[in-house]
Amino acid sequence: MALPFRRESSETDRMLALSDGVIAIAITLLVLEITVPEIPAGSPLSVLPDLVFAQWHEFFGFVLSFLVIGSYWVNHRRIFIHIERHDAGIVWLNLLFLLMVAFIPFASSVFATYPDQFGIMFLSGTLTLTGLTLALLWSYASRRELLEEGLGSRAVEIQAARFLASPFVFVLSILVTAFDPGLGILTWLLLIPINGVLQSRL
Amino acid sequence: MALPFRRESSETDRMLALSDGVIAIAITLLVLEITVPEIPAGSPLSVLPDLVFAQWHEFFGFVLSFLVIGSYWVNHRRIFIHIERHDAGIVWLNLLFLLMVAFIPFASSVFATYPDQFGIMFLSGTLTLTGLTLALLWSYASRRELLEEGLGSRAVEIQAARFLASPFVFVLSILVTAFDPGLGILTWLLLIPINGVLQSRL
Amino acid sequence: MALPFRRESSETDRMLALSDGVIAIAITLLVLEITVPEIPAGSPLSVLPDLVFAQWHEFFGFVLSFLVIGSYWVNHRRIFIHIERHDAGIVWLNLLFLLMVAFIPFASSVFATYPDQFGIMFLSGTLTLTGLTLALLWSYASRRELLEEGLGSRAVEIQAARFLASPFVFVLSILVTAFDPGLGILTWLLLIPINGVLQSRL
Amino acid sequence: MALPFRRESSETDRMLALSDGVIAIAITLLVLEITVPEIPAGSPLSVLPDLVFAQWHEFFGFVLSFLVIGSYWVNHRRIFIHIERHDAGIVWLNLLFLLMVAFIPFASSVFATYPDQFGIMFLSGTLTLTGLTLALLWSYASRRELLEEGLGSRAVEIQAARFLASPFVFVLSILVTAFDPGLGILTWLLLIPINGVLQSRL
């Protein structure tokens, strides 16, 4: 005895509202991980640049996580522009994506506490999995023919490549970190040219 | 001197916006309960798997609470698809449901701190009550004839069974925990097949 | 050189979205004030009821603040059902209301820490001011003729009485608390019959 | 192979939903920076006014940050009333604005901890940059001709002046603070008459 699914699919609005809510909260909670620097009593103001420099990984983790979640939100929006119908699978895959997004502030906090091999790998791993759930969502929607009519299989593949670009960079950074953590962090900067090119070319 | 209720019922949008907001926040706040593991100074990276393992109940509580709130959100959406009118009773029962949802991060935190008999029962009890307020909402809407026309009483009952499935599992887990806490946690896993069956059959 | 105000007034949606967002967050942050009880190491499970009882004011403050914010949200919704136009005054009075709502979790936390004369007065005072900004919003909208046509001045006054009921109870509880704090807390319970009567009669 | 951009631009709704979400959360998180005053055990209630006075900068920082974010939200709304199309540049400039907004609770917390030269400059600097990203968004939209037809270049410039007013006050307060921190804080009060005049004249 199936419920009328057409009705439910018109309820996409609430799924997007929940998604935008979780993303907005996760992206804003990130700042709670940055600790206010403590100036030792009696020290002059001039020690502050040093204190702030010692916290560089907290600011870096904040900006990185913010921009990555931001780019995933852009991709999420792109997916749901093309989805015309949805079923229970979409709802649960979307909840899985939101579970990963909600987990990012914790991973970002682990990186801020341990900006070494473990922290880099943990944050990169979390961001990889988050990106992959989005790619999974896209692949599911395309296999179940929930996408709008007239979207060629070539366009679907190009989008898939785009969704896989960030996870690819994070997997690469995990591999590089195994040899050189400093280089592993630098690997993250590849996100900028790669996303820039994908944005303009595709 | 009654206010024109038709106008108010067209304000369902704001009730759903508030609900999606509270659910999105509660679901995202859960991650704040997970503490960043502390590596004792000088210990090698290899102690980390042990530290993470020692925190298994925090991750487990996070994922469980996230997915249960997620499934309650799915049920909430299902209820409001069928509600065509609403009165003050719906508004206050919905606020009661949101009160319970907002309480879940605390219950999840109690479980993370005391993953024993008390913690399991406290979290199960909170999740039971949350689920019951949803069932109450459905029952109230059906008795007050606020549901859409043409929804047979049989369909209403099938939905009610669905809304009672999760509370039933949590009550069961409370009973089992009284004898064996470990088994009580395993009882939670019944949610997966039961919800899976209800999802596909109904 | 005035901006076309008709355009802006169609932007009421965003004002309501911001309002629902702030209210949803404030209402959900309240739970962060409840601390997880600490069982002294080695103590049996049987000490827990005592520990929970010792925290009664935290749970009480949570439920009270949640329900009062909930009832203010109901009133806010009621106001904006009747507002047909808005100007800069409405926008800023609404921000003032949201400022007070965002402050409630702090006041609730003060009460949880000092459940005595000071805490009761501080929370009651905050909830009074919050309620008064809503009454101010209504009075401003009615004086500026921003309400829908056909709303008699009698209906406007009845609504105003409704918006003033909760602040009245909180002012009363401040006065009573000056003599007897325990009685001051009990005064809050007057909210239930008064709001109940106002809900059904008006 | 460009995606149909017209479709995406109809997705402005989600960009505004994300923005309202981040703003609502940042504005509400501010209150978490205010610490509950601790009354030394045994001290009489009469010490409380002193304790609260000692925290004046926390309350001041809360109200200032709340109202400034509020006014930026008003400006943001004003910008998007006039934007009729959007491209990837708007999306990313908007994310940059949200990044700055999400950072404000941290800057506000730094000011609450160090209400001296450094804290004032740090908060003023953050609020300056946040305001400038909004002005940048407006300038970008006007140069790319994404604004509605019929908006004269004079109106565009007047709006730009409005968006630059707050950053101007904060830059001024940084300069004044270099000489006299107390005067630097007073400089913030210039926001009231300046925004008041801009609100009524333009």
PDB file of N, CA and C in Angstrom, chain C residues 11-62:
ATOM      1  N   GLU C  11       9.468  41.642   0.675  1.00  0.00           N
ATOM      2  CA  GLU C  11      10.599  40.919   1.239  1.00  0.00           C
ATOM      3  C   GLU C  11      10.338  40.485   2.687  1.00  0.00           C
ATOM      4  N   THR C  12       9.055  40.590   3.108  1.00  0.00           N
ATOM      5  CA  THR C  12       8.695  40.129   4.457  1.00  0.00           C
ATOM      6  C   THR C  12       9.177  38.706   4.694  1.00  0.00           C
ATOM      7  N   ASP C  13       9.167  37.913   3.621  1.00  0.00           N
ATOM      8  CA  ASP C  13       9.598  36.517   3.737  1.00  0.00           C
ATOM      9  C   ASP C  13      10.943  36.373   4.432  1.00  0.00           C
ATOM     10  N   ARG C  14      11.908  37.206   4.032  1.00  0.00           N
ATOM     11  CA  ARG C  14      13.241  37.061   4.614  1.00  0.00           C
ATOM     12  C   ARG C  14      13.240  37.470   6.079  1.00  0.00           C
ATOM     13  N   MET C  15      12.420  38.472   6.442  1.00  0.00           N
ATOM     14  CA  MET C  15      12.352  38.884   7.841  1.00  0.00           C
ATOM     15  C   MET C  15      11.794  37.736   8.684  1.00  0.00           C
ATOM     16  N   LEU C  16      10.779  37.052   8.147  1.00  0.00           N
ATOM     17  CA  LEU C  16      10.215  35.925   8.885  1.00  0.00           C
ATOM     18  C   LEU C  16      11.199  34.761   8.930  1.00  0.00           C
ATOM     19  N   ALA C  17      11.954  34.557   7.834  1.00  0.00           N
ATOM     20  CA  ALA C  17      12.948  33.476   7.817  1.00  0.00           C
ATOM     21  C   ALA C  17      14.014  33.734   8.878  1.00  0.00           C
ATOM     22  N   LEU C  18      14.507  34.987   8.961  1.00  0.00           N
ATOM     23  CA  LEU C  18      15.508  35.322   9.977  1.00  0.00           C
ATOM     24  C   LEU C  18      14.918  35.118  11.372  1.00  0.00           C
ATOM     25  N   SER C  19      13.674  35.561  11.560  1.00  0.00           N
ATOM     26  CA  SER C  19      13.035  35.438  12.869  1.00  0.00           C
ATOM     27  C   SER C  19      12.884  33.975  13.266  1.00  0.00           C
ATOM     28  N   ASP C  20      12.342  33.157  12.349  1.00  0.00           N
ATOM     29  CA  ASP C  20      12.175  31.736  12.669  1.00  0.00           C
ATOM     30  C   ASP C  20      13.524  31.094  12.948  1.00  0.00           C
ATOM     31  N   GLY C  21      14.560  31.528  12.216  1.00  0.00           N
ATOM     32  CA  GLY C  21      15.902  30.985  12.441  1.00  0.00           C
ATOM     33  C   GLY C  21      16.408  31.313  13.829  1.00  0.00           C
ATOM     34  N   VAL C  22      16.351  32.599  14.212  1.00  0.00           N
ATOM     35  CA  VAL C  22      16.849  32.997  15.533  1.00  0.00           C
ATOM     36  C   VAL C  22      16.061  32.296  16.637  1.00  0.00           C
ATOM     37  N   ILE C  23      14.731  32.245  16.489  1.00  0.00           N
ATOM     38  CA  ILE C  23      13.896  31.592  17.509  1.00  0.00           C
ATOM     39  C   ILE C  23      14.237  30.104  17.602  1.00  0.00           C
ATOM     40  N   ALA C  24      14.376  29.437  16.449  1.00  0.00           N
ATOM     41  CA  ALA C  24      14.698  28.005  16.456  1.00  0.00           C
ATOM     42  C   ALA C  24      16.040  27.757  17.131  1.00  0.00           C
ATOM     43  N   ILE C  25      17.020  28.630  16.879  1.00  0.00           N
ATOM     44  CA  ILE C  25      18.346  28.425  17.464  1.00  0.00           C
ATOM     45  C   ILE C  25      18.313  28.695  18.959  1.00  0.00           C
ATOM     46  N   ALA C  26      17.700  29.816  19.372  1.00  0.00           N
ATOM     47  CA  ALA C  26      17.653  30.162  20.790  1.00  0.00           C
ATOM     48  C   ALA C  26      16.964  29.050  21.581  1.00  0.00           C
ATOM     49  N   ILE C  27      15.855  28.546  21.019  1.00  0.00           N
ATOM     50  CA  ILE C  27      15.063  27.510  21.684  1.00  0.00           C
ATOM     51  C   ILE C  27      15.850  26.200  21.817  1.00  0.00           C
ATOM     52  N   THR C  28      16.759  25.958  20.870  1.00  0.00           N
ATOM     53  CA  THR C  28      17.506  24.694  20.879  1.00  0.00           C
ATOM     54  C   THR C  28      18.799  24.826  21.688  1.00  0.00           C
ATOM     55  N   LEU C  29      19.370  26.048  21.721  1.00  0.00           N
ATOM     56  CA  LEU C  29      20.585  26.277  22.511  1.00  0.00           C
ATOM     57  C   LEU C  29      20.318  26.128  24.002  1.00  0.00           C
ATOM     58  N   LEU C  30      19.061  26.314  24.413  1.00  0.00           N
ATOM     59  CA  LEU C  30      18.714  26.239  25.828  1.00  0.00           C
ATOM     60  C   LEU C  30      19.228  24.965  26.471  1.00  0.00           C
ATOM     61  N   VAL C  31      19.208  23.866  25.687  1.00  0.00           N
ATOM     62  CA  VAL C  31      19.573  22.569  26.267  1.00  0.00           C
ATOM     63  C   VAL C  31      21.054  22.526  26.645  1.00  0.00           C
ATOM     64  N   LEU C  32      21.869  23.378  26.008  1.00  0.00           N
ATOM     65  CA  LEU C  32      23.303  23.382  26.331  1.00  0.00           C
ATOM     66  C   LEU C  32      23.551  23.826  27.769  1.00  0.00           C
ATOM     67  N   GLU C  33      22.541  24.487  28.377  1.00  0.00           N
ATOM     68  CA  GLU C  33      22.720  24.963  29.756  1.00  0.00           C
ATOM     69  C   GLU C  33      22.591  23.832  30.772  1.00  0.00           C
ATOM     70  N   ILE C  34      21.948  22.724  30.351  1.00  0.00           N
ATOM     71  CA  ILE C  34      21.781  21.608  31.291  1.00  0.00           C
ATOM     72  C   ILE C  34      23.091  20.824  31.343  1.00  0.00           C
ATOM     73  N   THR C  35      23.654  20.695  32.537  1.00  0.00           N
ATOM     74  CA  THR C  35      24.907  19.956  32.661  1.00  0.00           C
ATOM     75  C   THR C  35      24.618  18.486  32.927  1.00  0.00           C
ATOM     76  N   VAL C  36      25.466  17.628  32.383  1.00  0.00           N
ATOM     77  CA  VAL C  36      25.334  16.198  32.629  1.00  0.00           C
ATOM     78  C   VAL C  36      25.721  15.940  34.085  1.00  0.00           C
ATOM     79  N   PRO C  37      24.848  15.277  34.866  1.00  0.00           N
ATOM     80  CA  PRO C  37      25.183  15.048  36.281  1.00  0.00           C
ATOM     81  C   PRO C  37      26.427  14.176  36.393  1.00  0.00           C
ATOM     82  N   GLU C  38      27.263  14.481  37.390  1.00  0.00           N
ATOM     83  CA  GLU C  38      28.476  13.688  37.593  1.00  0.00           C
ATOM     84  C   GLU C  38      28.259  12.728  38.749  1.00  0.00           C
ATOM     85  N   ILE C  39      28.335  11.450  38.456  1.00  0.00           N
ATOM     86  CA  ILE C  39      28.244  10.450  39.521  1.00  0.00           C
ATOM     87  C   ILE C  39      29.638  10.293  40.120  1.00  0.00           C
ATOM     88  N   PRO C  40      29.788  10.550  41.421  1.00  0.00           N
ATOM     89  CA  PRO C  40      31.097  10.355  42.041  1.00  0.00           C
ATOM     90  C   PRO C  40      31.558   8.922  41.796  1.00  0.00           C
ATOM     91  N   ALA C  41      32.849   8.759  41.437  1.00  0.00           N
ATOM     92  CA  ALA C  41      33.379   7.434  41.121  1.00  0.00           C
ATOM     93  C   ALA C  41      33.078   6.464  42.255  1.00  0.00           C
ATOM     94  N   GLY C  42      32.619   5.275  41.908  1.00  0.00           N
ATOM     95  CA  GLY C  42      32.341   4.247  42.914  1.00  0.00           C
ATOM     96  C   GLY C  42      30.930   4.289  43.476  1.00  0.00           C
ATOM     97  N   SER C  43      30.221   5.429  43.271  1.00  0.00           N
ATOM     98  CA  SER C  43      28.856   5.514  43.787  1.00  0.00           C
ATOM     99  C   SER C  43      27.934   4.608  42.981  1.00  0.00           C
ATOM    100  N   PRO C  44      26.940   4.048  43.642  1.00  0.00           N
ATOM    101  CA  PRO C  44      26.020   3.169  42.910  1.00  0.00           C
ATOM    102  C   PRO C  44      25.047   3.985  42.060  1.00  0.00           C
ATOM    103  N   LEU C  45      24.384   3.289  41.136  1.00  0.00           N
ATOM    104  CA  LEU C  45      23.413   3.919  40.246  1.00  0.00           C
ATOM    105  C   LEU C  45      22.311   4.604  41.049  1.00  0.00           C
ATOM    106  N   SER C  46      22.073   4.112  42.249  1.00  0.00           N
ATOM    107  CA  SER C  46      20.940   4.592  43.039  1.00  0.00           C
ATOM    108  C   SER C  46      21.091   6.049  43.476  1.00  0.00           C
ATOM    109  N   VAL C  47      22.297   6.664  43.317  1.00  0.00           N
ATOM    110  CA  VAL C  47      22.430   8.073  43.697  1.00  0.00           C
ATOM    111  C   VAL C  47      21.864   8.981  42.612  1.00  0.00           C
ATOM    112  N   LEU C  48      21.616   8.429  41.406  1.00  0.00           N
ATOM    113  CA  LEU C  48      21.212   9.269  40.295  1.00  0.00           C
ATOM    114  C   LEU C  48      19.927  10.051  40.508  1.00  0.00           C
ATOM    115  N   PRO C  49      18.866   9.415  41.013  1.00  0.00           N
ATOM    116  CA  PRO C  49      17.651  10.216  41.251  1.00  0.00           C
ATOM    117  C   PRO C  49      17.954  11.449  42.105  1.00  0.00           C
ATOM    118  N   ASP C  50      18.812  11.305  43.125  1.00  0.00           N
ATOM    119  CA  ASP C  50      19.162  12.455  43.959  1.00  0.00           C
ATOM    120  C   ASP C  50      19.874  13.525  43.138  1.00  0.00           C
ATOM    121  N   LEU C  51      20.828  13.074  42.297  1.00  0.00           N
ATOM    122  CA  LEU C  51      21.585  14.025  41.479  1.00  0.00           C
ATOM    123  C   LEU C  51      20.652  14.778  40.532  1.00  0.00           C
ATOM    124  N   VAL C  52      19.746  14.039  39.904  1.00  0.00           N
ATOM    125  CA  VAL C  52      18.811  14.664  38.960  1.00  0.00           C
ATOM    126  C   VAL C  52      17.897  15.637  39.709  1.00  0.00           C
ATOM    127  N   PHE C  53      17.469  15.224  40.920  1.00  0.00           N
ATOM    128  CA  PHE C  53      16.599  16.095  41.695  1.00  0.00           C
ATOM    129  C   PHE C  53      17.323  17.400  42.044  1.00  0.00           C
ATOM    130  N   ALA C  54      18.633  17.287  42.340  1.00  0.00           N
ATOM    131  CA  ALA C  54      19.429  18.478  42.670  1.00  0.00           C
ATOM    132  C   ALA C  54      19.522  19.430  41.478  1.00  0.00           C
ATOM    133  N   GLN C  55      19.230  18.915  40.278  1.00  0.00           N
ATOM    134  CA  GLN C  55      19.300  19.752  39.069  1.00  0.00           C
ATOM    135  C   GLN C  55      17.917  20.218  38.624  1.00  0.00           C
ATOM    136  N   TRP C  56      16.902  20.039  39.463  1.00  0.00           N
ATOM    137  CA  TRP C  56      15.526  20.306  39.026  1.00  0.00           C
ATOM    138  C   TRP C  56      15.384  21.687  38.377  1.00  0.00           C
ATOM    139  N   HIS C  57      16.113  22.701  38.884  1.00  0.00           N
ATOM    140  CA  HIS C  57      15.939  24.052  38.349  1.00  0.00           C
ATOM    141  C   HIS C  57      16.481  24.164  36.921  1.00  0.00           C
ATOM    142  N   GLU C  58      17.480  23.313  36.570  1.00  0.00           N
ATOM    143  CA  GLU C  58      17.987  23.353  35.196  1.00  0.00           C
ATOM    144  C   GLU C  58      16.920  22.846  34.223  1.00  0.00           C
ATOM    145  N   PHE C  59      16.310  21.690  34.578  1.00  0.00           N
ATOM    146  CA  PHE C  59      15.262  21.149  33.716  1.00  0.00           C
ATOM    147  C   PHE C  59      14.063  22.091  33.677  1.00  0.00           C
ATOM    148  N   PHE C  60      13.727  22.636  34.848  1.00  0.00           N
ATOM    149  CA  PHE C  60      12.591  23.543  34.945  1.00  0.00           C
ATOM    150  C   PHE C  60      12.837  24.796  34.090  1.00  0.00           C
ATOM    151  N   GLY C  61      14.050  25.362  34.196  1.00  0.00           N
ATOM    152  CA  GLY C  61      14.391  26.548  33.409  1.00  0.00           C
ATOM    153  C   GLY C  61      14.343  26.258  31.914  1.00  0.00           C
ATOM    154  N   PHE C  62      14.807  25.059  31.524  1.00  0.00           N
ATOM    155  CA  PHE C  62      14.776  24.655  30.115  1.00  0.00           C
ATOM    156  C   PHE C  62      13.348  24.602  29.595  1.00  0.00           C
TER     157      PHE C  62
END
